[in-house]
Short mmCIF file of C-alpha atoms in Angstrom, two decimals:
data_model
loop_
_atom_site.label_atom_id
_atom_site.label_comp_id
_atom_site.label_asym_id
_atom_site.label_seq_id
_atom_site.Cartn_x
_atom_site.Cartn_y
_atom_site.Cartn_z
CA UNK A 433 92.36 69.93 95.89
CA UNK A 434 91.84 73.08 98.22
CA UNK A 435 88.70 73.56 99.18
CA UNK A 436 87.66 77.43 99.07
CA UNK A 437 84.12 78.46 101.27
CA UNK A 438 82.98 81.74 99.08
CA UNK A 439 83.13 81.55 95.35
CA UNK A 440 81.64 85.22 94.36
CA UNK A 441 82.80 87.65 96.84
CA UNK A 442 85.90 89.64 95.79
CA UNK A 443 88.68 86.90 97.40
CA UNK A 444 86.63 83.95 96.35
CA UNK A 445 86.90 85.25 92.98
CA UNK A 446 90.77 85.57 92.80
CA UNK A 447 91.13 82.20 94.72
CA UNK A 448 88.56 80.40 92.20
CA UNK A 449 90.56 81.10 89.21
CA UNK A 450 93.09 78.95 90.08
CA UNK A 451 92.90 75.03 88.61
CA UNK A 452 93.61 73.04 91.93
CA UNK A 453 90.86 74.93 93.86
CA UNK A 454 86.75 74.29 94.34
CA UNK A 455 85.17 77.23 95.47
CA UNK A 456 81.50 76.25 96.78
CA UNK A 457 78.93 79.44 96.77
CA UNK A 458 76.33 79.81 99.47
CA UNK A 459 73.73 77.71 97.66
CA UNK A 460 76.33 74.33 98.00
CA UNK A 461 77.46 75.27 101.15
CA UNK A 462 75.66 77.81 103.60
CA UNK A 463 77.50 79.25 106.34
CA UNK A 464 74.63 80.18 108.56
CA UNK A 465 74.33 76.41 108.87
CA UNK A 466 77.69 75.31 110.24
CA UNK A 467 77.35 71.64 110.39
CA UNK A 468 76.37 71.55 106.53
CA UNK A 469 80.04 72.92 106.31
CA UNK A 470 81.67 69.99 108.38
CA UNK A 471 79.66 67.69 105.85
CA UNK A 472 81.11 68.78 102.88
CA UNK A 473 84.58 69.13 104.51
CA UNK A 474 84.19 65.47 105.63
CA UNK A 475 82.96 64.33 102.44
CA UNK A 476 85.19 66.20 99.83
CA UNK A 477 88.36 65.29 102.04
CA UNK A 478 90.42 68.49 100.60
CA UNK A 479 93.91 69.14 101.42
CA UNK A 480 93.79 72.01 102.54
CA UNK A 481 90.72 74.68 103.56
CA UNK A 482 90.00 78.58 102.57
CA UNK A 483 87.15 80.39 104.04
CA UNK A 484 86.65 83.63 101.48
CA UNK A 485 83.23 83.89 102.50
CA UNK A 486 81.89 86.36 105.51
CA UNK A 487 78.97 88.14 106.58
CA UNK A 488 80.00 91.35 105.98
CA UNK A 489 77.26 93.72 105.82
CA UNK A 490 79.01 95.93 108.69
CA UNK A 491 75.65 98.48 109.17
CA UNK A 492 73.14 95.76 108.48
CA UNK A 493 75.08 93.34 111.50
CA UNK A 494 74.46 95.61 114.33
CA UNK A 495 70.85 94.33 113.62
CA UNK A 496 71.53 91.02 112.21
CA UNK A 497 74.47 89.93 114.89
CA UNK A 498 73.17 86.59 115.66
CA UNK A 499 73.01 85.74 111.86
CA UNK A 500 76.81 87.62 111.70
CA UNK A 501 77.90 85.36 114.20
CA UNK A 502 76.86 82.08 113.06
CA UNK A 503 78.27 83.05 109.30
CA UNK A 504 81.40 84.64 110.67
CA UNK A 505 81.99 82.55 113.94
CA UNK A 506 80.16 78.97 114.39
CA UNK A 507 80.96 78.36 110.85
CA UNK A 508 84.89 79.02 110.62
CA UNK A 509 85.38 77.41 113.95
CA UNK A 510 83.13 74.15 112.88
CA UNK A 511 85.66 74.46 109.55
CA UNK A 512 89.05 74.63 112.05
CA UNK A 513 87.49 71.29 113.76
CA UNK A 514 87.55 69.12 111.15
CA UNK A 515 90.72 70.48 109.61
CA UNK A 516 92.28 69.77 112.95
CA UNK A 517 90.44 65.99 113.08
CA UNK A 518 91.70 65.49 109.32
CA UNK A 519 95.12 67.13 110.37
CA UNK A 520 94.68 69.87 106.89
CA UNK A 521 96.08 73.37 106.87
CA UNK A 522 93.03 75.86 107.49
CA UNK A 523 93.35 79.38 106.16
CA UNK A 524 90.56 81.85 107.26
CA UNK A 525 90.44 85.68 106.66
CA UNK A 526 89.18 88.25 109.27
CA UNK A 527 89.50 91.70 109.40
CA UNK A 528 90.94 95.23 110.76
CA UNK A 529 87.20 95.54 112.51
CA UNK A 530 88.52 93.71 116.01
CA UNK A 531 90.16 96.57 116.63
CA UNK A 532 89.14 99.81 118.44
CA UNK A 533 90.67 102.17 115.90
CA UNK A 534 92.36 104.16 118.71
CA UNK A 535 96.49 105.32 118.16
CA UNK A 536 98.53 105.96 115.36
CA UNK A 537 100.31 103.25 115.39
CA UNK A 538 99.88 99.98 112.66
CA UNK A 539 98.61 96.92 115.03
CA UNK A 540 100.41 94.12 115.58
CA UNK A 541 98.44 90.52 115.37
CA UNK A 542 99.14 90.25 119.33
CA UNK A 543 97.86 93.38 120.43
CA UNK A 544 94.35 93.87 122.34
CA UNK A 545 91.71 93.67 120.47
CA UNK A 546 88.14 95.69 121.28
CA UNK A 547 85.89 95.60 118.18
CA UNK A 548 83.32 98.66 118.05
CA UNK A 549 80.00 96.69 116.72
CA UNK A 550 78.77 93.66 115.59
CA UNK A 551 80.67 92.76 112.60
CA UNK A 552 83.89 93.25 114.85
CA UNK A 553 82.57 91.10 117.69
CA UNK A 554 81.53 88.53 115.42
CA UNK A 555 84.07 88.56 113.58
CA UNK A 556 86.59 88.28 116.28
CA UNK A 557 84.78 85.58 118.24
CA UNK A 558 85.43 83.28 114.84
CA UNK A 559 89.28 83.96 115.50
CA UNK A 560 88.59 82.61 118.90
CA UNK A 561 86.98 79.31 117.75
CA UNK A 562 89.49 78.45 115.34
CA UNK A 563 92.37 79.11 117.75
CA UNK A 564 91.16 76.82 119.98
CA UNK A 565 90.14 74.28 117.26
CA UNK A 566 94.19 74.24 117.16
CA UNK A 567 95.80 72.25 113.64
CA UNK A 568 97.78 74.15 111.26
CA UNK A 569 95.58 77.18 111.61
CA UNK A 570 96.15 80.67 110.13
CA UNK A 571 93.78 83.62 110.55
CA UNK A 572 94.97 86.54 108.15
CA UNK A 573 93.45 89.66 109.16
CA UNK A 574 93.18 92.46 106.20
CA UNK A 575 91.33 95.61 105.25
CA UNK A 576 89.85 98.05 102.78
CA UNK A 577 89.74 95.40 100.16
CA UNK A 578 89.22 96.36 96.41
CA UNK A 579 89.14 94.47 92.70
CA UNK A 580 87.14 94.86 89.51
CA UNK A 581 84.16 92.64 90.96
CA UNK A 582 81.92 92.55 94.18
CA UNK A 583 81.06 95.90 95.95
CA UNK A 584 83.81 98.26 97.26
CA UNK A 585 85.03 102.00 97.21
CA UNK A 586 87.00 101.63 94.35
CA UNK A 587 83.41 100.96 92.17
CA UNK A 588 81.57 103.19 93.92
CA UNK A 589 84.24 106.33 93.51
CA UNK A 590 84.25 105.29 90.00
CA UNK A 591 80.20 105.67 89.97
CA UNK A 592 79.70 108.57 91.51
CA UNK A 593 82.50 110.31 90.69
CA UNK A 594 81.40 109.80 86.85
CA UNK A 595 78.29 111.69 87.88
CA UNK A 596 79.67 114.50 90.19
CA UNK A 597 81.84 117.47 89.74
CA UNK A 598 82.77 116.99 93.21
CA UNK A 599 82.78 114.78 96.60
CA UNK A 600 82.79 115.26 100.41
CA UNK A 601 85.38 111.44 101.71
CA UNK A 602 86.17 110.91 105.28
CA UNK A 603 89.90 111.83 105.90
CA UNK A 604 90.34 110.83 109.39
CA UNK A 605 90.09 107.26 108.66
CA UNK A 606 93.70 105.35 107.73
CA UNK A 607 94.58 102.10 106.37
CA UNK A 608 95.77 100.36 103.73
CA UNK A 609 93.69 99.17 100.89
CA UNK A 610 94.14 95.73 99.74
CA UNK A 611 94.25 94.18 96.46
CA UNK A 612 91.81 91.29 96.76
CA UNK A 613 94.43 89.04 94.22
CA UNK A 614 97.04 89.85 97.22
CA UNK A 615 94.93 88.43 99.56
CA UNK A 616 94.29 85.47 97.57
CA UNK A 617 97.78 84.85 96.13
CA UNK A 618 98.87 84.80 100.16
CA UNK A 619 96.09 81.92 101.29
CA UNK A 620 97.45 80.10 98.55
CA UNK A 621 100.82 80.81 100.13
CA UNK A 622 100.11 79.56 103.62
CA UNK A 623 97.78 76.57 102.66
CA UNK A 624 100.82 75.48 100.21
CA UNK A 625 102.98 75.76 103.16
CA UNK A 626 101.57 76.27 106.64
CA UNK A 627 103.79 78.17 109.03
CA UNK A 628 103.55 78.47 112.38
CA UNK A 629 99.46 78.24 113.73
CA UNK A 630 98.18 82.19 114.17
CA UNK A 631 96.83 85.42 113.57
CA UNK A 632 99.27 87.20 110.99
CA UNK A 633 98.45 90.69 108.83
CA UNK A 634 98.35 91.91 105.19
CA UNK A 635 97.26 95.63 104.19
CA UNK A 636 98.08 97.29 101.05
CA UNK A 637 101.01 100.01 101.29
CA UNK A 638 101.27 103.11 102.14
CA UNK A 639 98.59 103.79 104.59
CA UNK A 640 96.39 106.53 103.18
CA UNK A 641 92.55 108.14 103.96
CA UNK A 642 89.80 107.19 102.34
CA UNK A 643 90.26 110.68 100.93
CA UNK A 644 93.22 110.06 99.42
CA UNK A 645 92.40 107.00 98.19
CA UNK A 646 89.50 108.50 96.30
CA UNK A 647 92.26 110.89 95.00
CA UNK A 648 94.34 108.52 93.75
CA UNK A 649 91.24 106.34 91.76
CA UNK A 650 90.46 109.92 90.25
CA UNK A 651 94.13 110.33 89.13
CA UNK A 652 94.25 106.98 87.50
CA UNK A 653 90.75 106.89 85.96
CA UNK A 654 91.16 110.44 84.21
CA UNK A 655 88.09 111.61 86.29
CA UNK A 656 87.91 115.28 86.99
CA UNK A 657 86.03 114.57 90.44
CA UNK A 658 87.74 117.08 93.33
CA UNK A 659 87.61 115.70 96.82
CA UNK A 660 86.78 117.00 99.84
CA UNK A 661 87.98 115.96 103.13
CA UNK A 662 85.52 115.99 105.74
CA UNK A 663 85.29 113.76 109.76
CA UNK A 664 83.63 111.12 110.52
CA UNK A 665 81.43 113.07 112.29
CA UNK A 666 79.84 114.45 108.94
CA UNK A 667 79.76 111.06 107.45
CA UNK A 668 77.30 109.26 110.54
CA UNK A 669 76.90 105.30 109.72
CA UNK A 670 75.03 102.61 111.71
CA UNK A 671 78.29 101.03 112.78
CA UNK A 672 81.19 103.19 113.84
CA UNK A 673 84.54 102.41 111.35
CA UNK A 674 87.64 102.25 113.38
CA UNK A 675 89.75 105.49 112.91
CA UNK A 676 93.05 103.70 112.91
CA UNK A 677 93.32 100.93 110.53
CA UNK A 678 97.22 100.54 110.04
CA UNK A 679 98.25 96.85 110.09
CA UNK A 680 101.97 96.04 111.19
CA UNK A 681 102.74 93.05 108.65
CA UNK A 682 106.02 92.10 109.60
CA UNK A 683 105.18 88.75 110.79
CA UNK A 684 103.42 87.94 107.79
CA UNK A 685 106.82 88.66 105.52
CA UNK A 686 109.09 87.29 108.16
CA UNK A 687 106.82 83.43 108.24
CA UNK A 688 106.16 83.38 104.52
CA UNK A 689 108.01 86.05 102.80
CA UNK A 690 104.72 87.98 101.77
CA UNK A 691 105.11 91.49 101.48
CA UNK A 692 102.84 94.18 101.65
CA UNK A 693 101.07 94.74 98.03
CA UNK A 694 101.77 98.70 96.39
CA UNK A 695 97.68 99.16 96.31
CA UNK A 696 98.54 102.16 93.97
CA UNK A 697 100.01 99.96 91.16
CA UNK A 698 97.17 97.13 91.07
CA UNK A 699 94.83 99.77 90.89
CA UNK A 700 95.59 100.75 87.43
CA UNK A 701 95.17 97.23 85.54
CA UNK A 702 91.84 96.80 88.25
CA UNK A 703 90.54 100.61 86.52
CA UNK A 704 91.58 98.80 83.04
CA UNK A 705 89.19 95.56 83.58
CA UNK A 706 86.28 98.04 85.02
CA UNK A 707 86.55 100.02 81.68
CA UNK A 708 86.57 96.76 79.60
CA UNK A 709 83.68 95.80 81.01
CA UNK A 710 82.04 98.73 80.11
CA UNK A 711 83.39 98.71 76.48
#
């Protein structure tokens, strides 16, 4: 059995479809209280470990960031501990946010990292615990993820742009949006067979704007929305968004042979189950 922290966020929900996994929501296992989590570890005695769940409010953190840290830090790195003491693979998903956002070019797991707020920091200092929890560790890093549930851009393009002849998107910021089944088929990968302990990388391809990505969920959802590009200056949030999202996932395809997902051909099936729904 693998043992999945996070049961209704977007991941959670790919990873809980699957027959050999238990997927525990925050009411069975709460990750502001990280000992709970070493309980149920301890108890359950899984084979393997996959934290889906995060604080990930990125505005709300800058005032919450003790709460962030104990959900996105003390917990995963209590979780890496007693994988390591039961000698189980540990799988544990961060983000794009430990970056700066400064460059052009995609980052590489080994370069620096500077996070720009909160979510970032905390976020980052989890990587730190569960690297030096040591065990068959691996910390995937991803970004701009999107599916037919949870809250992302791909819903809320599809709301507003049902409603409006026309919308102002941030252009300067780049990255590559992520099919949350990608992310989950690739756990699945490296808990099945742990590679070598680290951080490793998986975006969606190509690299595109927010702007462009807007475009594209207009194109395939038959809305006649136009787009606007505007800065990030015009778009002011609590938390500054790093500019420069671009992952470099070569190690990730050259330790398991996972390849970067074509974002643009999961949306359409994703815009399919949305309409369903609606049906």
């Amino acid at each position: 059995m693998i043992l999945v922290f996070g049961k209704t966020g977007q991941v959670a929900t790919e990873l809980a479809k699957h027959s050999n996994v238990t997927a525990l929501d925050r009411s069975q296992a709460d990750l502001a209280r990280p000992k709970d989590c070493a309980r149920i570890i301890a108890d359950l005695k899984p084979r393997g470990i996959i934290n889906a769940a995060a604080y990930t409010a990125v505005d709300k953190a800058e005032d919450e960031e003790d709460l962030a840290t104990r959900i996105n830090s003390d917990a995963p790195a209590t979780m890496a501990k007693v994988a390591a003491q039961l000698d189980i693979p540990f799988v544990h998903i961060s983000t794009d946010y430990v970056f700066d956002g400064s460059g052009e070019n995609p980052r590489h797991p080994d370069d620096r990292v500077n996070p720009l707020g909160a979510y970032g920091r905390s976020k980052r200092k989890g990587e730190q615990g569960i690297v030096a929890a040591g065990g068959q560790h691996a910390i995937l890093r991803t970004s701009w993820v999107f599916s037919a549930t949870g809250n992302n851009f791909v819903k809320t393009m599809l709301r507003l742009g049902a409603t409006r002849e026309e919308l102002n998107i941030v252009s300067d910021q780049i990255g590559g949006p992520t099919p949350a089944v990608a992310i989950a088929d690739a756990c699945l990968t490296m808990i099945r067979s742990p590679g070598t302990p680290g951080i490793y990388h998986l975006s969606g391809s190509p690299d595109v704007s927010w702007a462009d990505f807007a475009r594209q969920i207009f194109k395939q959802g038959n809305i006649a929305c136009k787009v606007h590009d505007i800065p990030s200056t015009q778009y002011p949030t609590p938390a500054k968004r790093p500019a420069n999202s671009r992952l470099d996932c070569s190690t990730l395809e050259a330790e398991f042979g996972i390849k970067r997902p074509d974002w643009a051909a999961h949306l359409g099936p994703i815009l399919t189950s949305l309409k369903e729904a609606e049906a």
